[in-house]
PDB file of C-alpha atoms in Angstrom:
ATOM      1  CA  MET A 130     -21.010  21.339   0.677  1.00  0.00           C
ATOM      2  CA  PHE A 131     -20.197  25.010   0.298  1.00  0.00           C
ATOM      3  CA  LEU A 132     -19.658  24.858  -3.538  1.00  0.00           C
ATOM      4  CA  ALA A 133     -23.196  23.259  -3.915  1.00  0.00           C
ATOM      5  CA  ALA A 134     -24.538  26.638  -2.478  1.00  0.00           C
ATOM      6  CA  SER A 135     -22.620  28.718  -5.059  1.00  0.00           C
ATOM      7  CA  PRO A 136     -25.688  30.187  -6.574  1.00  0.00           C
ATOM      8  CA  TYR A 137     -26.809  31.727  -3.156  1.00  0.00           C
ATOM      9  CA  PHE A 138     -23.268  32.882  -2.509  1.00  0.00           C
ATOM     10  CA  GLN A 139     -23.254  34.616  -5.981  1.00  0.00           C
ATOM     11  CA  HIS A 140     -26.390  36.291  -5.095  1.00  0.00           C
ATOM     12  CA  ARG A 141     -24.676  37.643  -1.800  1.00  0.00           C
ATOM     13  CA  PHE A 142     -21.606  38.714  -3.743  1.00  0.00           C
ATOM     14  CA  SER A 143     -23.338  40.279  -6.647  1.00  0.00           C
ATOM     15  CA  SER A 144     -22.325  43.776  -5.830  1.00  0.00           C
ATOM     16  CA  SER A 145     -18.589  43.046  -5.678  1.00  0.00           C
ATOM     17  CA  ALA A 146     -17.069  41.816  -9.022  1.00  0.00           C
ATOM     18  CA  TYR A 147     -13.972  40.470  -7.414  1.00  0.00           C
ATOM     19  CA  LEU A 148     -15.662  38.287  -4.811  1.00  0.00           C
ATOM     20  CA  LEU A 149     -18.308  37.106  -7.363  1.00  0.00           C
ATOM     21  CA  THR A 150     -15.495  35.863  -9.540  1.00  0.00           C
ATOM     22  CA  HIS A 151     -12.988  34.426  -6.975  1.00  0.00           C
ATOM     23  CA  PHE A 152     -14.980  33.170  -3.983  1.00  0.00           C
ATOM     24  CA  PRO A 153     -15.078  29.619  -5.295  1.00  0.00           C
ATOM     25  CA  SER A 154     -11.347  29.552  -5.498  1.00  0.00           C
ATOM     26  CA  TYR A 155     -11.036  30.853  -1.866  1.00  0.00           C
ATOM     27  CA  ILE A 156     -13.442  28.165  -0.769  1.00  0.00           C
ATOM     28  CA  THR A 157     -11.443  25.518  -2.265  1.00  0.00           C
ATOM     29  CA  SER A 158      -8.087  26.697  -1.165  1.00  0.00           C
ATOM     30  CA  ILE A 159      -9.050  27.194   2.381  1.00  0.00           C
ATOM     31  CA  SER A 160     -10.885  24.060   2.596  1.00  0.00           C
ATOM     32  CA  THR A 161      -8.156  21.963   1.035  1.00  0.00           C
ATOM     33  CA  ILE A 162      -5.415  23.372   3.004  1.00  0.00           C
ATOM     34  CA  THR A 163      -7.154  23.286   6.344  1.00  0.00           C
ATOM     35  CA  ASN A 164      -8.100  19.712   5.972  1.00  0.00           C
ATOM     36  CA  LEU A 165      -4.667  18.610   4.751  1.00  0.00           C
ATOM     37  CA  VAL A 166      -2.904  20.509   7.766  1.00  0.00           C
ATOM     38  CA  SER A 167      -5.424  19.230  10.338  1.00  0.00           C
ATOM     39  CA  VAL A 168      -5.359  15.643   9.170  1.00  0.00           C
ATOM     40  CA  THR A 169      -1.481  15.729   9.188  1.00  0.00           C
ATOM     41  CA  LEU A 170      -1.232  17.088  12.593  1.00  0.00           C
ATOM     42  CA  LEU A 171      -3.855  14.697  13.992  1.00  0.00           C
ATOM     43  CA  THR A 172      -2.072  11.809  12.385  1.00  0.00           C
ATOM     44  CA  HIS A 173       1.053  12.697  14.541  1.00  0.00           C
ATOM     45  CA  LEU A 174      -0.916  13.132  17.761  1.00  0.00           C
ATOM     46  CA  GLN A 175      -1.815   9.457  18.353  1.00  0.00           C
ATOM     47  CA  ARG A 176      -0.411   8.928  21.736  1.00  0.00           C
ATOM     48  CA  SER A 177      -3.251   9.033  24.286  1.00  0.00           C
ATOM     49  CA  ALA A 178      -5.668  10.538  21.878  1.00  0.00           C
ATOM     50  CA  SER A 179      -9.303  10.242  22.504  1.00  0.00           C
ATOM     51  CA  TYR A 180     -10.784   9.469  19.037  1.00  0.00           C
ATOM     52  CA  PRO A 181     -14.354   9.531  20.186  1.00  0.00           C
ATOM     53  CA  GLN A 182     -13.789  12.946  21.624  1.00  0.00           C
ATOM     54  CA  ARG A 183     -12.553  14.142  18.289  1.00  0.00           C
ATOM     55  CA  ILE A 184     -15.619  12.795  16.546  1.00  0.00           C
ATOM     56  CA  ILE A 185     -17.828  14.511  18.936  1.00  0.00           C
ATOM     57  CA  THR A 186     -15.857  17.744  18.689  1.00  0.00           C
ATOM     58  CA  ALA A 187     -16.163  17.640  14.888  1.00  0.00           C
ATOM     59  CA  LEU A 188     -19.836  17.172  14.976  1.00  0.00           C
ATOM     60  CA  CYS A 189     -20.389  20.001  17.396  1.00  0.00           C
ATOM     61  CA  LEU A 190     -18.350  22.289  15.188  1.00  0.00           C
ATOM     62  CA  ASN A 191     -20.562  21.281  12.112  1.00  0.00           C
ATOM     63  CA  ILE A 192     -23.662  22.087  14.090  1.00  0.00           C
ATOM     64  CA  VAL A 193     -22.492  25.480  15.107  1.00  0.00           C
ATOM     65  CA  CYS A 194     -21.143  26.206  11.637  1.00  0.00           C
ATOM     66  CA  PHE A 195     -24.307  25.247   9.581  1.00  0.00           C
ATOM     67  CA  THR A 196     -26.510  26.869  12.316  1.00  0.00           C
ATOM     68  CA  LEU A 197     -24.800  30.126  11.921  1.00  0.00           C
ATOM     69  CA  LEU A 198     -24.923  29.764   8.098  1.00  0.00           C
ATOM     70  CA  ALA A 199     -28.723  29.094   8.281  1.00  0.00           C
ATOM     71  CA  ILE A 200     -29.260  32.065  10.518  1.00  0.00           C
ATOM     72  CA  SER A 201     -27.090  34.417   8.191  1.00  0.00           C
ATOM     73  CA  THR A 202     -29.599  33.686   5.525  1.00  0.00           C
ATOM     74  CA  THR A 203     -32.394  35.614   7.258  1.00  0.00           C
ATOM     75  CA  LEU A 204     -30.455  37.989   9.567  1.00  0.00           C
ATOM     76  CA  PHE A 205     -27.765  40.350   8.756  1.00  0.00           C
ATOM     77  CA  ARG A 206     -28.751  40.547   5.287  1.00  0.00           C
ATOM     78  CA  SER A 207     -27.548  44.243   5.151  1.00  0.00           C
ATOM     79  CA  ILE A 208     -23.930  43.284   5.639  1.00  0.00           C
ATOM     80  CA  SER A 209     -21.298  44.257   3.059  1.00  0.00           C
ATOM     81  CA  PRO A 210     -20.002  41.500   0.680  1.00  0.00           C
ATOM     82  CA  GLU A 211     -16.624  41.820   2.244  1.00  0.00           C
ATOM     83  CA  GLY A 212     -18.146  41.307   5.723  1.00  0.00           C
ATOM     84  CA  TYR A 213     -20.129  38.348   4.649  1.00  0.00           C
ATOM     85  CA  PHE A 214     -16.901  36.943   2.694  1.00  0.00           C
ATOM     86  CA  ALA A 215     -14.980  37.061   5.912  1.00  0.00           C
ATOM     87  CA  PHE A 216     -17.702  35.265   7.759  1.00  0.00           C
ATOM     88  CA  LEU A 217     -17.941  32.575   5.050  1.00  0.00           C
ATOM     89  CA  MET A 218     -14.479  31.961   5.064  1.00  0.00           C
ATOM     90  CA  LEU A 219     -14.338  31.320   8.753  1.00  0.00           C
ATOM     91  CA  MET A 220     -17.241  28.934   8.375  1.00  0.00           C
ATOM     92  CA  VAL A 221     -15.250  27.035   5.648  1.00  0.00           C
ATOM     93  CA  PHE A 222     -12.140  26.866   7.860  1.00  0.00           C
ATOM     94  CA  THR A 223     -14.405  25.582  10.758  1.00  0.00           C
ATOM     95  CA  ALA A 224     -16.073  23.027   8.597  1.00  0.00           C
ATOM     96  CA  SER A 225     -12.802  21.848   7.093  1.00  0.00           C
ATOM     97  CA  LEU A 226     -11.355  21.410  10.507  1.00  0.00           C
ATOM     98  CA  ALA A 227     -14.384  19.401  11.562  1.00  0.00           C
ATOM     99  CA  THR A 228     -13.752  17.291   8.672  1.00  0.00           C
ATOM    100  CA  GLY A 229     -10.205  16.662   9.458  1.00  0.00           C
ATOM    101  CA  LEU A 230     -11.163  15.683  13.083  1.00  0.00           C
ATOM    102  CA  CYS A 231     -13.918  13.441  11.972  1.00  0.00           C
ATOM    103  CA  GLN A 232     -12.012  11.678   9.401  1.00  0.00           C
ATOM    104  CA  ASN A 233      -9.020  11.063  11.758  1.00  0.00           C
ATOM    105  CA  GLY A 234     -11.296  10.013  14.516  1.00  0.00           C
ATOM    106  CA  ILE A 235     -13.750   7.734  12.768  1.00  0.00           C
ATOM    107  CA  PHE A 236     -11.153   5.571  10.984  1.00  0.00           C
ATOM    108  CA  ALA A 237      -9.228   5.220  14.217  1.00  0.00           C
ATOM    109  CA  TYR A 238     -12.380   4.441  16.211  1.00  0.00           C
ATOM    110  CA  VAL A 239     -13.832   1.837  13.954  1.00  0.00           C
ATOM    111  CA  SER A 240     -10.375   0.160  13.423  1.00  0.00           C
ATOM    112  CA  GLY A 241     -10.294  -0.366  17.344  1.00  0.00           C
ATOM    113  CA  PHE A 242     -13.290  -2.865  16.919  1.00  0.00           C
ATOM    114  CA  GLY A 243     -11.141  -5.179  14.642  1.00  0.00           C
ATOM    115  CA  VAL A 244     -13.908  -5.654  12.155  1.00  0.00           C
ATOM    116  CA  PRO A 245     -12.801  -4.821   8.598  1.00  0.00           C
ATOM    117  CA  LYS A 246     -16.409  -4.265   7.338  1.00  0.00           C
ATOM    118  CA  TYR A 247     -16.857  -1.453   9.667  1.00  0.00           C
ATOM    119  CA  THR A 248     -14.060   0.499   7.751  1.00  0.00           C
ATOM    120  CA  GLN A 249     -15.737  -0.422   4.365  1.00  0.00           C
ATOM    121  CA  GLY A 250     -19.022   0.939   5.707  1.00  0.00           C
ATOM    122  CA  ILE A 251     -17.245   4.179   6.530  1.00  0.00           C
ATOM    123  CA  MET A 252     -15.845   4.391   3.037  1.00  0.00           C
ATOM    124  CA  THR A 253     -19.300   3.715   1.534  1.00  0.00           C
ATOM    125  CA  GLY A 254     -20.875   6.391   3.700  1.00  0.00           C
ATOM    126  CA  GLN A 255     -18.235   8.834   2.578  1.00  0.00           C
ATOM    127  CA  ALA A 256     -19.282   8.082  -1.089  1.00  0.00           C
ATOM    128  CA  VAL A 257     -22.898   8.579  -0.316  1.00  0.00           C
ATOM    129  CA  ALA A 258     -22.219  11.731   1.623  1.00  0.00           C
ATOM    130  CA  GLY A 259     -20.553  13.207  -1.486  1.00  0.00           C
ATOM    131  CA  VAL A 260     -24.066  12.973  -3.158  1.00  0.00           C
ATOM    132  CA  LEU A 261     -26.048  14.180  -0.299  1.00  0.00           C
ATOM    133  CA  PRO A 262     -25.487  17.921  -0.630  1.00  0.00           C
ATOM    134  CA  CYS A 263     -26.526  17.922  -4.097  1.00  0.00           C
ATOM    135  CA  ILE A 264     -29.869  16.173  -3.241  1.00  0.00           C
ATOM    136  CA  ALA A 265     -30.311  18.555  -0.409  1.00  0.00           C
ATOM    137  CA  GLN A 266     -29.970  21.504  -2.567  1.00  0.00           C
ATOM    138  CA  ILE A 267     -32.367  20.215  -5.071  1.00  0.00           C
ATOM    139  CA  VAL A 268     -34.888  19.458  -2.408  1.00  0.00           C
ATOM    140  CA  SER A 269     -34.472  22.814  -0.722  1.00  0.00           C
ATOM    141  CA  VAL A 270     -34.950  24.790  -3.999  1.00  0.00           C
ATOM    142  CA  LEU A 271     -38.170  22.620  -4.715  1.00  0.00           C
ATOM    143  CA  SER A 272     -39.528  23.347  -1.099  1.00  0.00           C
ATOM    144  CA  VAL A 273     -39.734  27.041  -1.892  1.00  0.00           C
ATOM    145  CA  PRO A 274     -42.873  28.103  -3.654  1.00  0.00           C
ATOM    146  CA  GLU A 275     -42.447  29.923  -6.912  1.00  0.00           C
ATOM    147  CA  THR A 276     -44.301  32.898  -5.732  1.00  0.00           C
ATOM    148  CA  ASN A 277     -41.619  33.513  -3.021  1.00  0.00           C
ATOM    149  CA  HIS A 278     -38.885  34.187  -5.546  1.00  0.00           C
ATOM    150  CA  LYS A 279     -39.207  37.997  -5.524  1.00  0.00           C
ATOM    151  CA  SER A 280     -36.469  40.301  -4.597  1.00  0.00           C
ATOM    152  CA  THR A 281     -36.919  43.769  -2.988  1.00  0.00           C
ATOM    153  CA  ALA A 282     -36.915  45.375  -6.376  1.00  0.00           C
ATOM    154  CA  GLY A 283     -39.722  43.271  -7.366  1.00  0.00           C
ATOM    155  CA  ALA A 284     -37.591  41.286 -10.097  1.00  0.00           C
ATOM    156  CA  ALA A 285     -37.839  37.589 -10.108  1.00  0.00           C
ATOM    157  CA  THR A 286     -35.042  35.727  -8.071  1.00  0.00           C
ATOM    158  CA  PRO A 287     -34.016  32.237  -9.206  1.00  0.00           C
ATOM    159  CA  PRO A 288     -35.043  29.586  -6.684  1.00  0.00           C
ATOM    160  CA  GLN A 289     -31.439  28.523  -6.134  1.00  0.00           C
ATOM    161  CA  GLU A 290     -30.493  32.053  -4.935  1.00  0.00           C
ATOM    162  CA  SER A 291     -33.602  32.245  -2.621  1.00  0.00           C
ATOM    163  CA  SER A 292     -32.857  32.879   1.131  1.00  0.00           C
ATOM    164  CA  LYS A 293     -35.530  30.539   2.094  1.00  0.00           C
ATOM    165  CA  SER A 294     -34.013  27.773  -0.061  1.00  0.00           C
ATOM    166  CA  ALA A 295     -30.486  28.395   1.435  1.00  0.00           C
ATOM    167  CA  PHE A 296     -31.934  28.433   4.855  1.00  0.00           C
ATOM    168  CA  ALA A 297     -33.406  24.944   4.314  1.00  0.00           C
ATOM    169  CA  TYR A 298     -30.233  23.786   2.800  1.00  0.00           C
ATOM    170  CA  PHE A 299     -28.067  24.790   5.708  1.00  0.00           C
ATOM    171  CA  LEU A 300     -30.726  23.774   8.189  1.00  0.00           C
ATOM    172  CA  THR A 301     -30.704  20.239   6.622  1.00  0.00           C
ATOM    173  CA  ALA A 302     -26.870  19.959   7.269  1.00  0.00           C
ATOM    174  CA  THR A 303     -27.426  20.927  10.954  1.00  0.00           C
ATOM    175  CA  LEU A 304     -30.203  18.386  11.465  1.00  0.00           C
ATOM    176  CA  VAL A 305     -28.004  15.742   9.816  1.00  0.00           C
ATOM    177  CA  SER A 306     -25.002  16.694  11.994  1.00  0.00           C
ATOM    178  CA  LEU A 307     -27.127  16.484  15.126  1.00  0.00           C
ATOM    179  CA  LEU A 308     -28.637  13.164  14.361  1.00  0.00           C
ATOM    180  CA  THR A 309     -25.248  11.832  13.704  1.00  0.00           C
ATOM    181  CA  LEU A 310     -23.998  13.189  16.986  1.00  0.00           C
ATOM    182  CA  LEU A 311     -27.054  11.514  18.917  1.00  0.00           C
ATOM    183  CA  ALA A 312     -26.393   8.167  17.055  1.00  0.00           C
ATOM    184  CA  PHE A 313     -22.628   8.396  17.893  1.00  0.00           C
ATOM    185  CA  LEU A 314     -23.271   9.142  21.438  1.00  0.00           C
ATOM    186  CA  TYR A 315     -25.621   6.170  21.677  1.00  0.00           C
ATOM    187  CA  LEU A 316     -23.007   3.963  20.047  1.00  0.00           C
ATOM    188  CA  VAL A 317     -20.319   5.128  22.596  1.00  0.00           C
ATOM    189  CA  ARG A 318     -22.679   4.524  25.534  1.00  0.00           C
ATOM    190  CA  SER A 319     -23.896   1.068  24.358  1.00  0.00           C
ATOM    191  CA  HIS A 320     -20.365  -0.191  23.236  1.00  0.00           C
ATOM    192  CA  ASN A 321     -19.175  -3.064  25.558  1.00  0.00           C
ATOM    193  CA  PRO A 322     -15.523  -3.924  24.995  1.00  0.00           C
ATOM    194  CA  ALA A 323     -16.269  -7.403  26.309  1.00  0.00           C
ATOM    195  CA  THR A 324     -18.237  -8.055  23.295  1.00  0.00           C
ATOM    196  CA  THR A 325     -15.379  -7.246  20.772  1.00  0.00           C
ATOM    197  CA  SER A 326     -12.979  -9.260  23.035  1.00  0.00           C
ATOM    198  CA  ALA A 327     -15.442 -12.254  22.828  1.00  0.00           C
ATOM    199  CA  LEU A 328     -15.714 -11.988  19.062  1.00  0.00           C
ATOM    200  CA  HIS A 329     -11.931 -11.622  18.648  1.00  0.00           C
ATOM    201  CA  PRO A 330     -10.187 -13.406  21.543  1.00  0.00           C
ATOM    202  CA  ASP A 331      -6.908 -13.602  19.584  1.00  0.00           C
ATOM    203  CA  ASP A 332      -6.702 -10.140  18.439  1.00  0.00           C
ATOM    204  CA  THR A 333      -5.123  -7.912  21.006  1.00  0.00           C
ATOM    205  CA  ASP A 334      -5.829  -4.654  19.039  1.00  0.00           C
ATOM    206  CA  ALA A 335      -9.442  -5.547  18.907  1.00  0.00           C
ATOM    207  CA  THR A 336      -9.729  -5.935  22.673  1.00  0.00           C
ATOM    208  CA  GLN A 337      -8.571  -2.339  23.344  1.00  0.00           C
ATOM    209  CA  ASP A 338     -11.506   0.023  24.325  1.00  0.00           C
ATOM    210  CA  PRO A 339     -11.582   2.722  21.648  1.00  0.00           C
ATOM    211  CA  GLU A 340     -13.607   4.885  23.922  1.00  0.00           C
ATOM    212  CA  HIS A 341     -10.803   5.463  26.483  1.00  0.00           C
ATOM    213  CA  PRO A 342      -7.509   6.965  25.506  1.00  0.00           C
ATOM    214  CA  THR A 343      -4.401   4.823  26.413  1.00  0.00           C
ATOM    215  CA  ALA A 344      -0.753   5.132  25.661  1.00  0.00           C
ATOM    216  CA  ARG A 345      -0.343   3.557  22.309  1.00  0.00           C
ATOM    217  CA  LYS A 346       2.518   2.796  20.029  1.00  0.00           C
ATOM    218  CA  VAL A 347       2.657   5.567  17.492  1.00  0.00           C
ATOM    219  CA  VAL A 348       2.895   4.490  13.794  1.00  0.00           C
ATOM    220  CA  GLY A 349       4.727   7.128  11.692  1.00  0.00           C
ATOM    221  CA  MET A 350       3.521   8.351   8.307  1.00  0.00           C
ATOM    222  CA  TRP A 351       6.758   6.898   6.741  1.00  0.00           C
ATOM    223  CA  THR A 352       5.964   3.425   8.022  1.00  0.00           C
ATOM    224  CA  LEU A 353       2.521   3.570   6.769  1.00  0.00           C
ATOM    225  CA  PHE A 354       3.754   4.668   3.313  1.00  0.00           C
ATOM    226  CA  LEU A 355       6.210   1.729   3.260  1.00  0.00           C
ATOM    227  CA  LYS A 356       3.355  -0.622   3.957  1.00  0.00           C
ATOM    228  CA  LEU A 357       0.988   0.983   1.512  1.00  0.00           C
ATOM    229  CA  ARG A 358       3.183   2.609  -0.990  1.00  0.00           C
ATOM    230  CA  TYR A 359       1.685   0.923  -4.155  1.00  0.00           C
ATOM    231  CA  LEU A 360      -1.880   1.783  -3.166  1.00  0.00           C
ATOM    232  CA  SER A 361      -1.007   5.409  -1.916  1.00  0.00           C
ATOM    233  CA  LEU A 362       1.045   6.064  -5.194  1.00  0.00           C
ATOM    234  CA  ALA A 363      -1.989   4.636  -7.269  1.00  0.00           C
ATOM    235  CA  VAL A 364      -4.370   7.202  -5.572  1.00  0.00           C
ATOM    236  CA  PHE A 365      -1.792   9.931  -6.049  1.00  0.00           C
ATOM    237  CA  ILE A 366      -1.569   9.252  -9.646  1.00  0.00           C
TER     238      ILE A 366
END
């Protein structure tokens, strides 16, 4: 999501040679480390965990993060590259934390329904989501008229570096997160545990209500690895 907006960030860091060269590495490092640590910690915090609450928290963090990024494209334009870099790293950390919360919460939540195709749907959705940022960037660039690509010095500014294009890009992410939050809240409100129980009368795990945290047996990472060692090693390789 952030690397897809690299042309705009390059424009913001153009006066700092070091940040202009190294900011993609910082984004990748902070994003990867934060996501790994958050997922690892959340995996160990299984007992009495509220997975719907984790999903809602993640979506709210995304809404706040991308709203601030959208605002930053029109306000505070005079901030130094170092100041904007610190702000950007904070947003990367927040979005990565939200990703960890959402990934952990959504897979645990759908598994509570006892329907394997729901998990397949989540995997397909993640694959589609990997393409959406690029599509959103293309649309946001094309939505800005060519006549608006002028810098304060009068020189032409590429569309992908336009503040209006970046604003549309981050605003799109905000709207998608908001719509996802509303859809999930509707799912939580409309879900009836009795329906799942009727569909899977012999499956005790499926009859558990995933919306309300209850004391559950904690499955350790080593146990999961022993059960999925061939698949996990294949992914690692």
